[in-house]
mmCIF file of C-alpha atoms in Angstrom:
data_model
loop_
_atom_site.group_PDB
_atom_site.id
_atom_site.type_symbol
_atom_site.label_atom_id
_atom_site.label_comp_id
_atom_site.label_asym_id
_atom_site.label_seq_id
_atom_site.Cartn_x
_atom_site.Cartn_y
_atom_site.Cartn_z
ATOM 1 C CA MET A 38 -40.626 50.235 -113.742
ATOM 2 C CA GLU A 39 -40.510 53.050 -111.234
ATOM 3 C CA ARG A 40 -37.020 53.705 -109.892
ATOM 4 C CA LEU A 41 -36.598 54.120 -106.160
ATOM 5 C CA GLU A 42 -35.964 57.759 -105.228
ATOM 6 C CA ASP A 43 -35.005 56.975 -101.638
ATOM 7 C CA PRO A 44 -33.962 53.301 -101.308
ATOM 8 C CA ARG A 45 -33.163 53.640 -97.604
ATOM 9 C CA THR A 46 -36.595 54.993 -96.695
ATOM 10 C CA ALA A 47 -38.316 52.458 -98.945
ATOM 11 C CA GLN A 48 -36.342 49.613 -97.372
ATOM 12 C CA LEU A 49 -37.234 50.668 -93.828
ATOM 13 C CA GLU A 50 -40.901 50.994 -94.754
ATOM 14 C CA ILE A 51 -41.106 47.570 -96.386
ATOM 15 C CA LEU A 52 -39.111 45.928 -93.561
ATOM 16 C CA ASN A 53 -41.626 47.303 -91.083
ATOM 17 C CA GLU A 54 -44.482 46.114 -93.295
ATOM 18 C CA VAL A 55 -43.048 42.585 -93.546
ATOM 19 C CA ALA A 56 -42.635 42.501 -89.762
ATOM 20 C CA ARG A 57 -46.245 43.654 -89.344
ATOM 21 C CA ILE A 58 -47.536 41.004 -91.748
ATOM 22 C CA ALA A 59 -45.636 38.306 -89.878
ATOM 23 C CA THR A 60 -47.613 39.181 -86.739
ATOM 24 C CA LEU A 61 -50.991 39.070 -88.537
ATOM 25 C CA ASP A 62 -50.830 35.817 -90.498
ATOM 26 C CA LEU A 63 -49.041 32.821 -89.048
ATOM 27 C CA GLU A 64 -50.218 30.436 -91.794
ATOM 28 C CA LEU A 65 -47.236 30.275 -94.160
ATOM 29 C CA ARG A 66 -48.822 30.688 -97.591
ATOM 30 C CA PRO A 67 -51.276 33.498 -96.694
ATOM 31 C CA MET A 68 -48.457 35.309 -94.899
ATOM 32 C CA LEU A 69 -46.060 34.989 -97.847
ATOM 33 C CA GLN A 70 -48.800 36.056 -100.276
ATOM 34 C CA ARG A 71 -49.332 39.247 -98.303
ATOM 35 C CA ILE A 72 -45.588 39.867 -98.451
ATOM 36 C CA THR A 73 -45.362 39.477 -102.263
ATOM 37 C CA ASP A 74 -48.472 41.650 -102.636
ATOM 38 C CA ALA A 75 -46.886 44.325 -100.434
ATOM 39 C CA LEU A 76 -43.620 44.270 -102.400
ATOM 40 C CA ALA A 77 -45.375 44.511 -105.755
ATOM 41 C CA SER A 78 -47.591 47.339 -104.520
ATOM 42 C CA LYS A 79 -44.777 49.269 -102.828
ATOM 43 C CA PHE A 80 -42.325 49.226 -105.728
ATOM 44 C CA GLY A 81 -44.530 48.622 -108.772
ATOM 45 C CA TRP A 82 -42.717 45.409 -109.686
ATOM 46 C CA GLU A 83 -44.311 43.305 -112.450
ATOM 47 C CA PHE A 84 -43.614 39.873 -110.994
ATOM 48 C CA VAL A 85 -42.771 38.928 -107.400
ATOM 49 C CA ALA A 86 -42.635 35.330 -106.167
ATOM 50 C CA LEU A 87 -41.468 33.443 -103.095
ATOM 51 C CA VAL A 88 -40.522 29.772 -103.386
ATOM 52 C CA THR A 89 -39.498 27.356 -100.651
ATOM 53 C CA ILE A 90 -37.013 24.492 -100.890
ATOM 54 C CA ASP A 91 -38.171 20.877 -100.722
ATOM 55 C CA GLY A 92 -34.976 19.015 -99.837
ATOM 56 C CA GLU A 93 -36.537 15.557 -99.999
ATOM 57 C CA ARG A 94 -37.861 16.059 -103.522
ATOM 58 C CA GLN A 95 -34.834 18.130 -104.555
ATOM 59 C CA ALA A 96 -37.210 20.750 -105.912
ATOM 60 C CA PHE A 97 -38.490 24.232 -105.199
ATOM 61 C CA VAL A 98 -42.172 25.048 -104.693
ATOM 62 C CA CYS A 99 -43.910 28.377 -105.334
ATOM 63 C CA GLU A 100 -45.647 29.466 -102.135
ATOM 64 C CA ALA A 101 -46.759 32.962 -103.225
ATOM 65 C CA VAL A 102 -46.759 34.967 -106.445
ATOM 66 C CA THR A 103 -47.965 38.445 -107.394
ATOM 67 C CA PRO A 104 -47.825 39.128 -111.150
ATOM 68 C CA THR A 105 -49.208 42.090 -113.068
ATOM 69 C CA VAL A 106 -48.710 40.315 -116.408
ATOM 70 C CA PRO A 107 -49.735 36.791 -117.521
ATOM 71 C CA THR A 108 -47.463 33.973 -116.327
ATOM 72 C CA GLU A 109 -47.591 30.212 -115.960
ATOM 73 C CA ILE A 110 -46.281 30.449 -112.398
ATOM 74 C CA HIS A 111 -48.890 29.698 -109.730
ATOM 75 C CA VAL A 112 -48.976 28.676 -106.090
ATOM 76 C CA GLY A 113 -47.845 25.060 -105.975
ATOM 77 C CA TYR A 114 -45.735 25.347 -109.156
ATOM 78 C CA THR A 115 -42.623 23.196 -108.772
ATOM 79 C CA ARG A 116 -39.395 22.513 -110.642
ATOM 80 C CA PRO A 117 -36.172 20.600 -109.840
ATOM 81 C CA LEU A 118 -33.321 22.338 -108.043
ATOM 82 C CA GLY A 119 -30.778 23.638 -110.536
ATOM 83 C CA SER A 120 -33.424 24.307 -113.192
ATOM 84 C CA GLY A 121 -33.582 27.933 -114.342
ATOM 85 C CA VAL A 122 -32.383 30.944 -112.398
ATOM 86 C CA VAL A 123 -34.543 30.207 -109.348
ATOM 87 C CA GLY A 124 -33.452 26.578 -109.278
ATOM 88 C CA HIS A 125 -29.794 27.606 -109.527
ATOM 89 C CA VAL A 126 -30.108 30.061 -106.636
ATOM 90 C CA ALA A 127 -32.048 27.479 -104.607
ATOM 91 C CA ALA A 128 -29.258 24.954 -105.153
ATOM 92 C CA THR A 129 -26.321 27.315 -104.558
ATOM 93 C CA ALA A 130 -27.755 29.867 -102.073
ATOM 94 C CA THR A 131 -26.079 32.585 -104.151
ATOM 95 C CA ALA A 132 -27.948 35.648 -105.446
ATOM 96 C CA GLU A 133 -28.255 36.233 -109.198
ATOM 97 C CA VAL A 134 -28.808 39.658 -110.797
ATOM 98 C CA ILE A 135 -29.435 39.278 -114.527
ATOM 99 C CA ASP A 136 -29.686 42.470 -116.560
ATOM 100 C CA ASP A 137 -30.544 40.567 -119.763
ATOM 101 C CA VAL A 138 -31.986 37.061 -119.436
ATOM 102 C CA ARG A 139 -31.161 36.376 -123.080
ATOM 103 C CA THR A 140 -27.505 36.092 -122.076
ATOM 104 C CA TYR A 141 -28.185 33.631 -119.242
ATOM 105 C CA PRO A 142 -27.620 30.035 -120.422
ATOM 106 C CA ASN A 143 -29.860 28.392 -117.813
ATOM 107 C CA TYR A 144 -32.820 30.758 -118.158
ATOM 108 C CA VAL A 145 -36.289 29.146 -118.285
ATOM 109 C CA GLU A 146 -39.013 31.453 -119.550
ATOM 110 C CA THR A 147 -42.099 31.501 -117.348
ATOM 111 C CA LEU A 148 -42.972 35.183 -117.771
ATOM 112 C CA PRO A 149 -43.529 35.987 -121.463
ATOM 113 C CA GLY A 150 -41.456 38.976 -122.524
ATOM 114 C CA ALA A 151 -39.243 38.974 -119.442
ATOM 115 C CA LEU A 152 -35.877 40.635 -120.026
ATOM 116 C CA SER A 153 -34.332 40.914 -116.557
ATOM 117 C CA GLU A 154 -34.492 38.952 -113.325
ATOM 118 C CA ILE A 155 -33.138 38.929 -109.792
ATOM 119 C CA CYS A 156 -33.170 35.995 -107.384
ATOM 120 C CA VAL A 157 -32.107 36.385 -103.754
ATOM 121 C CA PRO A 158 -31.721 33.467 -101.316
ATOM 122 C CA VAL A 159 -33.694 33.715 -98.082
ATOM 123 C CA CYS A 160 -31.528 32.165 -95.361
ATOM 124 C CA HIS A 161 -32.260 31.377 -91.724
ATOM 125 C CA HIS A 162 -29.326 30.419 -89.489
ATOM 126 C CA ASN A 163 -27.111 30.075 -92.604
ATOM 127 C CA HIS A 164 -29.543 27.602 -94.171
ATOM 128 C CA ILE A 165 -31.494 28.509 -97.304
ATOM 129 C CA VAL A 166 -35.239 28.217 -96.749
ATOM 130 C CA ALA A 167 -36.637 30.132 -99.725
ATOM 131 C CA VAL A 168 -35.854 32.267 -102.765
ATOM 132 C CA LEU A 169 -37.231 35.738 -103.509
ATOM 133 C CA ASN A 170 -37.671 36.044 -107.284
ATOM 134 C CA LEU A 171 -38.463 39.175 -109.334
ATOM 135 C CA GLU A 172 -38.788 39.483 -113.096
ATOM 136 C CA SER A 173 -39.372 42.438 -115.403
ATOM 137 C CA THR A 174 -40.077 43.104 -119.062
ATOM 138 C CA GLN A 175 -37.440 45.867 -118.906
ATOM 139 C CA LEU A 176 -33.697 45.403 -119.271
ATOM 140 C CA ALA A 177 -31.538 45.841 -116.141
ATOM 141 C CA ALA A 178 -34.615 46.576 -114.021
ATOM 142 C CA PHE A 179 -32.912 45.262 -110.886
ATOM 143 C CA HIS A 180 -29.318 46.267 -111.584
ATOM 144 C CA ASP A 181 -28.824 48.106 -108.272
ATOM 145 C CA HIS A 182 -31.489 46.392 -106.156
ATOM 146 C CA LEU A 183 -29.453 43.609 -104.531
ATOM 147 C CA PRO A 184 -28.736 45.461 -101.231
ATOM 148 C CA LEU A 185 -32.410 46.388 -100.886
ATOM 149 C CA LEU A 186 -33.675 42.883 -101.618
ATOM 150 C CA SER A 187 -31.048 41.235 -99.418
ATOM 151 C CA GLY A 188 -32.333 43.237 -96.457
ATOM 152 C CA ILE A 189 -35.905 42.307 -97.320
ATOM 153 C CA ALA A 190 -34.882 38.636 -97.628
ATOM 154 C CA ASP A 191 -33.470 38.717 -94.077
ATOM 155 C CA GLN A 192 -36.789 39.968 -92.738
ATOM 156 C CA ILE A 193 -38.710 37.374 -94.764
ATOM 157 C CA ALA A 194 -36.498 34.632 -93.278
ATOM 158 C CA GLY A 195 -37.769 35.474 -89.807
ATOM 159 C CA ALA A 196 -41.357 35.514 -91.038
ATOM 160 C CA ILE A 197 -40.940 32.087 -92.654
ATOM 161 C CA ALA A 198 -39.377 30.696 -89.474
ATOM 162 C CA SER A 199 -42.383 31.937 -87.501
ATOM 163 C CA GLY A 200 -44.815 30.458 -90.029
ATOM 164 C CA GLN A 201 -43.057 27.098 -90.101
ATOM 165 C CA LEU A 202 -42.883 26.969 -86.328
ATOM 166 C CA TYR A 203 -46.578 27.787 -86.122
ATOM 167 C CA ALA A 204 -47.318 24.889 -88.477
ATOM 168 C CA GLU A 205 -45.262 22.616 -86.245
ATOM 169 C CA LEU A 206 -47.220 23.814 -83.236
ATOM 170 C CA LYS A 207 -50.511 23.020 -84.964
ATOM 171 C CA GLN A 208 -49.266 19.547 -85.750
ATOM 172 C CA VAL A 209 -48.215 19.006 -82.153
ATOM 173 C CA THR A 210 -51.631 20.195 -80.963
ATOM 174 C CA ALA A 211 -53.374 17.703 -83.256
ATOM 175 C CA GLN A 212 -51.205 14.909 -81.901
ATOM 176 C CA LEU A 213 -52.113 15.918 -78.367
ATOM 177 C CA GLU A 214 -55.803 15.485 -79.142
ATOM 178 C CA LEU A 215 -55.218 11.951 -80.457
ATOM 179 C CA LYS A 216 -52.621 10.780 -77.953
ATOM 180 C CA THR A 217 -53.786 11.753 -74.498
ATOM 181 C CA ARG A 218 -51.553 9.086 -72.928
ATOM 182 C CA ALA A 219 -48.514 11.031 -74.108
ATOM 183 C CA LEU A 220 -49.918 14.302 -72.754
ATOM 184 C CA GLU A 221 -47.091 15.070 -70.352
ATOM 185 C CA ASP A 222 -44.295 14.606 -72.915
ATOM 186 C CA ALA A 223 -46.280 16.413 -75.600
ATOM 187 C CA ASN A 224 -46.931 19.353 -73.288
ATOM 188 C CA ALA A 225 -43.222 19.629 -72.594
ATOM 189 C CA HIS A 226 -42.540 19.736 -76.328
ATOM 190 C CA LEU A 227 -45.301 22.285 -76.866
ATOM 191 C CA GLY A 228 -43.975 24.463 -74.070
ATOM 192 C CA SER A 229 -40.507 24.423 -75.619
ATOM 193 C CA ALA A 230 -41.942 25.295 -79.013
ATOM 194 C CA ILE A 231 -43.999 28.160 -77.563
ATOM 195 C CA GLU A 232 -40.906 29.483 -75.797
ATOM 196 C CA THR A 233 -39.007 29.352 -79.087
ATOM 197 C CA LEU A 234 -41.859 31.090 -80.894
ATOM 198 C CA HIS A 235 -41.912 33.789 -78.212
ATOM 199 C CA ARG A 236 -38.170 34.328 -78.647
ATOM 200 C CA ILE A 237 -38.530 34.580 -82.426
ATOM 201 C CA SER A 238 -41.448 36.999 -82.092
ATOM 202 C CA THR A 239 -39.568 39.303 -79.704
ATOM 203 C CA GLN A 240 -35.979 39.016 -80.942
ATOM 204 C CA ASP A 241 -34.386 40.514 -84.054
ATOM 205 C CA GLY A 242 -33.128 37.573 -86.086
ATOM 206 C CA LEU A 243 -29.987 39.296 -87.356
ATOM 207 C CA THR A 244 -28.624 41.109 -84.295
ATOM 208 C CA GLY A 245 -30.092 39.141 -81.380
ATOM 209 C CA VAL A 246 -31.434 42.237 -79.595
ATOM 210 C CA SER A 247 -35.155 42.918 -79.145
ATOM 211 C CA ASN A 248 -37.191 43.577 -82.282
ATOM 212 C CA ARG A 249 -39.463 46.539 -83.030
ATOM 213 C CA ARG A 250 -42.650 44.804 -81.859
ATOM 214 C CA HIS A 251 -41.174 43.886 -78.476
ATOM 215 C CA PHE A 252 -39.869 47.445 -78.052
ATOM 216 C CA ASP A 253 -43.279 48.955 -78.861
ATOM 217 C CA ASP A 254 -44.973 46.675 -76.308
ATOM 218 C CA THR A 255 -42.380 47.413 -73.617
ATOM 219 C CA LEU A 256 -42.484 51.162 -74.239
ATOM 220 C CA GLY A 257 -46.234 51.209 -73.666
ATOM 221 C CA LEU A 258 -45.897 49.319 -70.392
ATOM 222 C CA GLU A 259 -43.000 51.435 -69.084
ATOM 223 C CA TRP A 260 -44.683 54.676 -70.150
ATOM 224 C CA ARG A 261 -47.815 53.846 -68.149
ATOM 225 C CA ARG A 262 -45.748 52.704 -65.164
ATOM 226 C CA ALA A 263 -43.692 55.935 -65.228
ATOM 227 C CA LEU A 264 -46.846 58.072 -65.309
ATOM 228 C CA ARG A 265 -48.505 56.057 -62.547
ATOM 229 C CA ASN A 266 -45.512 56.196 -60.197
ATOM 230 C CA GLY A 267 -44.077 59.581 -61.166
ATOM 231 C CA LEU A 268 -40.799 58.006 -62.348
ATOM 232 C CA PRO A 269 -38.428 59.207 -65.085
ATOM 233 C CA LEU A 270 -38.079 57.312 -68.366
ATOM 234 C CA SER A 271 -35.308 57.795 -70.934
ATOM 235 C CA LEU A 272 -35.247 56.810 -74.596
ATOM 236 C CA LEU A 273 -32.207 56.773 -76.886
ATOM 237 C CA LEU A 274 -32.510 56.608 -80.677
ATOM 238 C CA LEU A 275 -29.342 55.690 -82.576
ATOM 239 C CA ASP A 276 -28.630 55.576 -86.299
ATOM 240 C CA ILE A 277 -25.468 54.231 -87.960
ATOM 241 C CA ASP A 278 -24.040 57.007 -90.142
ATOM 242 C CA PHE A 279 -23.214 56.289 -93.802
ATOM 243 C CA PHE A 280 -24.454 52.698 -93.443
ATOM 244 C CA LYS A 281 -25.951 52.460 -96.917
ATOM 245 C CA THR A 282 -22.716 53.684 -98.499
ATOM 246 C CA PHE A 283 -20.722 51.148 -96.485
ATOM 247 C CA ASN A 284 -23.193 48.378 -97.342
ATOM 248 C CA ASP A 285 -23.043 49.197 -101.053
ATOM 249 C CA GLU A 286 -19.235 49.358 -101.120
ATOM 250 C CA GLN A 287 -18.345 46.493 -98.778
ATOM 251 C CA GLY A 288 -21.233 44.139 -99.408
ATOM 252 C CA HIS A 289 -24.304 42.899 -97.585
ATOM 253 C CA GLN A 290 -22.413 40.447 -95.362
ATOM 254 C CA ALA A 291 -20.074 43.176 -94.123
ATOM 255 C CA GLY A 292 -23.097 45.363 -93.427
ATOM 256 C CA ASP A 293 -24.661 42.577 -91.380
ATOM 257 C CA ASP A 294 -21.442 42.255 -89.364
ATOM 258 C CA VAL A 295 -21.577 45.977 -88.584
ATOM 259 C CA LEU A 296 -25.179 45.688 -87.367
ATOM 260 C CA ARG A 297 -24.269 42.747 -85.136
ATOM 261 C CA SER A 298 -21.241 44.570 -83.720
ATOM 262 C CA VAL A 299 -23.218 47.720 -82.925
ATOM 263 C CA ALA A 300 -25.958 45.637 -81.298
ATOM 264 C CA GLN A 301 -23.364 43.833 -79.158
ATOM 265 C CA ILE A 302 -21.819 47.132 -78.027
ATOM 266 C CA LEU A 303 -25.221 48.500 -77.052
ATOM 267 C CA ARG A 304 -26.153 45.279 -75.251
ATOM 268 C CA GLU A 305 -22.921 45.394 -73.230
ATOM 269 C CA SER A 306 -23.513 49.052 -72.362
ATOM 270 C CA VAL A 307 -26.677 48.456 -70.332
ATOM 271 C CA HIS A 308 -26.659 46.406 -67.143
ATOM 272 C CA ARG A 309 -30.159 46.391 -65.627
ATOM 273 C CA ALA A 310 -32.758 43.746 -66.346
ATOM 274 C CA ALA A 311 -35.378 46.377 -67.219
ATOM 275 C CA ASP A 312 -33.186 48.152 -69.802
ATOM 276 C CA VAL A 313 -34.150 47.273 -73.386
ATOM 277 C CA VAL A 314 -31.932 47.427 -76.490
ATOM 278 C CA ALA A 315 -33.872 46.943 -79.724
ATOM 279 C CA ARG A 316 -33.366 47.156 -83.459
ATOM 280 C CA TYR A 317 -35.829 49.830 -84.519
ATOM 281 C CA GLY A 318 -35.498 49.166 -88.245
ATOM 282 C CA GLY A 319 -32.727 48.932 -90.838
ATOM 283 C CA GLU A 320 -29.636 50.491 -89.256
ATOM 284 C CA GLU A 321 -31.567 52.212 -86.446
ATOM 285 C CA PHE A 322 -31.452 51.090 -82.815
ATOM 286 C CA VAL A 323 -33.323 52.215 -79.697
ATOM 287 C CA VAL A 324 -32.482 51.927 -75.999
ATOM 288 C CA LEU A 325 -35.217 52.186 -73.342
ATOM 289 C CA LEU A 326 -34.044 53.092 -69.815
ATOM 290 C CA PRO A 327 -36.764 52.974 -67.121
ATOM 291 C CA GLU A 328 -36.299 55.042 -63.942
ATOM 292 C CA THR A 329 -33.500 57.017 -65.624
#
């Protein structure tokens, strides 16, 4: 397996790619398949899978998988919660980094020859919605990858929320076609769902400020308006120094708290409705100041 020469750059690139995929495919399984394909291609990983949690059946279900070696795992594959490494992480919402699967008592072999594995919970609003699972035929292949994959899992959580909400919207639309008598109430529900989807599509799920896509759209509009009216336009790019070192030493949760705190400070530092604070990617933020 190819080791990452610049984990920070690689993380920013794949976070941007996951965000881009989320805007292209709103159907859950095709979207998640593109994400596992992108991860496998970007890092050369042998096996990448995303599974969702079925609370009613107390099981996990494989929604997307990208292997480069033979495996029995396929889309639709299911197993009870608590079974194997993935089942344990799905049940406990706690990441597992296993340098040698032969030492793991609950390991279930699904990838012949696998020697190491990492499973990271994908959580949305403190609720586990999926598990990102990687396996390798090399020992300790993911020993230092937890910070990277935790950041990717956060981005995937937003993509899954968008996909699930889109599925709900489709269901509501189908009900509208069959129940015209309930049109007014259904339209109210649909409007609320669309508003929620708009918020998810324009807001960074971790920090609450605008996301990269919303910033890009707003920048284009403000740039054209500034040129048309001969008005000034200011842009601030900010990067948190030594963030990776802090994240590695203090842990992913502490790193998330830092990102939220910085976002809150920036949000409180601008006062006009047209000013935009956005998370540009990773630990980078951007502030757009029209007529300034």
